[in-house]
Short mmCIF file of C-alpha atoms in Angstrom, two decimals:
data_model
loop_
_atom_site.label_atom_id
_atom_site.label_comp_id
_atom_site.label_asym_id
_atom_site.label_seq_id
_atom_site.Cartn_x
_atom_site.Cartn_y
_atom_site.Cartn_z
CA ARG A 247 2.15 9.48 -10.11
CA VAL A 248 1.25 8.33 -6.66
CA THR A 249 0.25 11.00 -4.24
CA PRO A 250 0.28 9.77 -0.63
CA THR A 251 -2.58 11.01 1.49
CA ALA A 252 -0.62 10.64 4.71
CA SER A 253 1.79 13.43 5.60
CA LEU A 254 5.49 12.73 5.63
CA GLU A 255 6.35 13.45 9.25
CA GLY A 256 9.70 14.87 10.26
CA ARG A 257 9.99 16.89 7.06
CA ARG A 258 10.57 20.61 7.09
CA SER A 259 7.88 22.54 5.29
CA ARG A 260 8.58 25.35 2.87
CA GLU A 261 6.33 28.09 1.62
CA ALA A 262 5.08 27.24 -1.86
CA SER A 263 6.05 30.70 -3.09
CA ASP A 264 9.65 30.01 -2.03
CA LEU A 265 10.06 27.25 -4.62
CA GLN A 266 10.24 27.43 -8.39
CA ARG A 267 8.76 24.35 -10.03
CA SER A 268 9.11 22.77 -13.44
CA SER A 269 6.05 21.92 -15.54
CA ASP A 270 5.81 18.47 -13.91
CA GLY A 271 5.87 19.95 -10.41
CA LEU A 272 9.46 19.16 -9.44
CA VAL A 273 11.39 21.79 -7.52
CA LEU A 274 14.09 23.26 -9.72
CA ALA A 275 15.47 25.91 -7.42
CA ARG A 276 14.58 28.16 -4.56
CA ASN A 277 14.07 31.86 -5.28
CA ARG A 278 16.48 34.18 -3.56
CA PRO A 279 16.23 37.94 -3.36
CA GLU A 280 18.06 39.88 -6.07
CA PRO A 281 21.31 41.43 -4.85
CA ARG A 282 20.87 45.16 -4.26
CA ASP A 283 23.29 48.04 -4.05
CA ASP A 284 23.38 50.65 -1.25
CA ARG A 285 20.43 52.53 -2.78
CA GLY A 286 18.25 49.35 -2.90
CA VAL A 287 18.54 48.97 -6.68
CA ALA A 288 18.89 45.44 -8.07
CA GLU A 289 22.34 44.69 -9.42
CA PRO A 290 22.31 43.42 -13.01
CA GLY A 291 23.92 40.17 -14.04
CA GLU A 292 23.35 38.24 -10.80
CA GLY A 293 21.20 35.10 -10.96
CA ASP A 294 18.11 34.90 -8.82
CA LEU A 295 18.03 31.14 -8.30
CA GLU A 296 19.66 29.11 -5.59
CA PRO A 297 20.09 25.36 -6.15
CA PRO A 298 17.91 23.04 -4.06
CA SER A 299 19.28 22.19 -0.61
CA GLN A 300 20.39 18.64 0.16
CA TRP A 301 17.16 18.11 2.10
CA GLU A 302 15.08 19.20 -0.91
CA ALA A 303 17.11 16.99 -3.25
CA ASP A 304 16.71 13.95 -0.95
CA PHE A 305 12.99 14.61 -0.51
CA LEU A 306 12.45 14.93 -4.27
CA SER A 307 14.45 11.77 -4.89
CA GLU A 308 12.21 9.89 -2.45
CA ILE A 309 9.06 11.26 -4.10
CA ASP A 310 10.38 10.34 -7.56
CA GLU A 311 11.05 6.79 -6.34
CA ILE A 312 7.49 6.52 -5.03
CA CYS A 313 6.19 7.85 -8.34
CA ALA A 314 8.21 5.46 -10.51
CA ASP A 315 6.72 2.97 -12.97
CA THR A 316 5.41 0.18 -10.73
CA ILE A 317 3.79 0.00 -7.31
CA THR A 318 6.01 -2.18 -5.11
CA ALA A 319 5.73 -3.33 -1.51
CA GLU A 320 8.42 -0.81 -0.50
CA LYS A 321 6.48 2.06 -2.07
CA LEU A 322 3.27 0.99 -0.38
CA TRP A 323 5.10 0.78 2.98
CA ARG A 324 6.09 4.42 2.56
CA ILE A 325 2.64 5.51 1.44
CA VAL A 326 0.61 3.75 4.13
CA GLY A 327 3.19 3.87 6.91
CA THR A 328 3.20 0.17 7.78
CA ARG A 329 4.84 -3.02 6.56
CA GLN A 330 1.73 -5.06 7.39
CA LEU A 331 0.25 -4.77 3.91
CA ASP A 332 -1.54 -8.12 4.15
CA ALA A 333 -3.78 -6.67 6.89
CA LEU A 334 -4.68 -3.46 5.01
CA THR A 335 -8.36 -3.27 4.05
CA HIS A 336 -8.65 0.39 2.94
CA LEU A 337 -6.40 2.48 0.69
CA ASP A 338 -6.63 6.09 -0.54
CA ILE A 339 -4.11 7.03 -3.24
CA VAL A 340 -3.91 9.09 -6.40
CA ILE A 341 -2.31 7.35 -9.39
CA ASP A 342 -1.84 7.76 -13.12
CA THR A 343 -2.13 4.35 -14.74
CA SER A 344 -0.78 5.70 -18.03
CA ARG A 345 2.54 6.24 -16.24
CA GLN A 346 2.41 3.72 -13.44
CA SER A 347 1.44 0.05 -13.31
CA VAL A 348 -0.79 -1.07 -10.45
CA ASP A 349 -1.27 -4.65 -11.66
CA ASP A 350 0.31 -6.03 -8.47
CA LEU A 351 -1.95 -4.08 -6.11
CA GLY A 352 -4.17 -7.11 -5.44
CA ARG A 353 -1.19 -9.36 -4.74
CA LEU A 354 0.42 -6.79 -2.42
CA LEU A 355 -2.87 -6.00 -0.61
CA PRO A 356 -4.70 -9.35 -0.53
CA ARG A 357 -7.38 -8.19 1.97
CA LEU A 358 -8.12 -4.84 0.33
CA GLN A 359 -11.86 -4.17 0.47
CA THR A 360 -12.07 -0.43 -0.18
CA LEU A 361 -10.00 1.46 -2.75
CA ASN A 362 -10.34 5.21 -3.19
CA LEU A 363 -8.70 6.52 -6.37
CA ASP A 364 -10.57 9.82 -6.53
CA GLY A 365 -8.72 12.37 -8.66
CA SER A 366 -6.53 9.72 -10.27
CA LYS A 367 -6.04 9.06 -13.96
CA VAL A 368 -7.47 5.61 -14.73
CA ALA A 369 -8.73 5.19 -18.30
CA SER A 370 -10.25 1.74 -17.74
CA ILE A 371 -11.07 -0.63 -14.88
CA ARG A 372 -8.80 -3.08 -16.72
CA ASP A 373 -5.84 -0.86 -15.68
CA LEU A 374 -6.29 -2.06 -12.08
CA GLY A 375 -5.27 -5.63 -12.93
CA THR A 376 -6.92 -8.90 -11.96
CA GLY A 377 -5.82 -9.37 -8.35
CA LEU A 378 -8.40 -7.31 -6.45
CA GLN A 379 -10.59 -10.34 -5.72
CA HIS A 380 -11.89 -9.08 -2.35
CA LEU A 381 -12.49 -5.46 -3.33
CA GLN A 382 -16.03 -4.45 -2.37
CA SER A 383 -15.94 -0.67 -2.86
CA LEU A 384 -14.12 1.27 -5.58
CA SER A 385 -14.26 5.04 -5.84
CA LEU A 386 -13.02 6.59 -9.07
CA ASN A 387 -14.64 10.02 -8.82
CA ASP A 388 -13.02 12.50 -11.22
CA ALA A 389 -10.55 9.79 -12.28
CA GLN A 390 -10.98 10.26 -16.05
CA VAL A 391 -12.43 6.75 -16.46
CA MET A 392 -13.64 6.18 -20.04
CA GLU A 393 -14.30 2.41 -20.04
CA LEU A 394 -15.63 -0.17 -17.60
CA ASP A 395 -13.90 -3.09 -19.34
CA GLY A 396 -12.34 -5.37 -16.76
CA MET A 397 -15.26 -5.43 -14.31
CA SER A 398 -15.17 -9.24 -14.32
CA ALA A 399 -11.79 -9.04 -12.51
CA LEU A 400 -13.63 -7.54 -9.50
CA PRO A 401 -16.04 -10.33 -8.51
CA SER A 402 -16.72 -9.03 -4.97
CA LEU A 403 -17.37 -5.42 -6.02
CA ARG A 404 -20.65 -4.08 -4.60
CA GLU A 405 -20.10 -0.31 -4.86
CA LEU A 406 -18.64 1.68 -7.75
CA ARG A 407 -18.40 5.49 -7.72
CA LEU A 408 -17.71 7.27 -11.01
CA ARG A 409 -18.81 10.90 -10.48
CA GLY A 410 -17.18 13.19 -13.04
CA CYS A 411 -16.10 10.35 -15.34
CA ASN A 412 -16.99 10.12 -19.02
CA VAL A 413 -18.22 6.53 -19.32
CA SER A 414 -20.50 5.96 -22.29
CA ASN A 415 -20.87 2.15 -22.35
CA LEU A 416 -22.43 0.60 -19.24
CA THR A 417 -22.64 -2.93 -20.69
CA PRO A 418 -19.83 -4.29 -18.46
CA LEU A 419 -22.00 -3.45 -15.42
CA CYS A 420 -24.82 -5.60 -16.82
CA THR A 421 -22.57 -8.64 -17.08
CA HIS A 422 -21.01 -8.19 -13.63
CA GLU A 423 -21.96 -10.95 -11.20
CA SER A 424 -23.14 -8.65 -8.42
#
């Protein structure tokens, strides 16, 4: 999944306790008070869930599209808030490379120098593809990184942050050019 760090302006906010969520975090329905009789006693047999509003359904549809299988230019436009992707030098996102391909990130962001994937799920550097030729700083703190294979695809990398990751083989760092 991709989790944008920028807020989606113009959206109504809801209290978290007002929404019932499925195991993957999607809103299933909004809680509504149980119907009560004149004495304040709950009436049996009435459901306590109200279907999502049209706004909620549209919002969830947009989030699902952003979280789909591949990062595209359109998704990045929504995440970063600009269509000038070729000028972007810094990106903060949360991804899950087991569910989402980011191979095209380097092609879509040719001038990217700093990439912050803290809190993501990235098993290996190889998952980031081969197009991040100008990337100088990569932060993968708490990103569940297990392998550093693929370091050769990041020739300009000067800074790598891996706090909270379980990397056991550092050999790929020894063979990295810088």
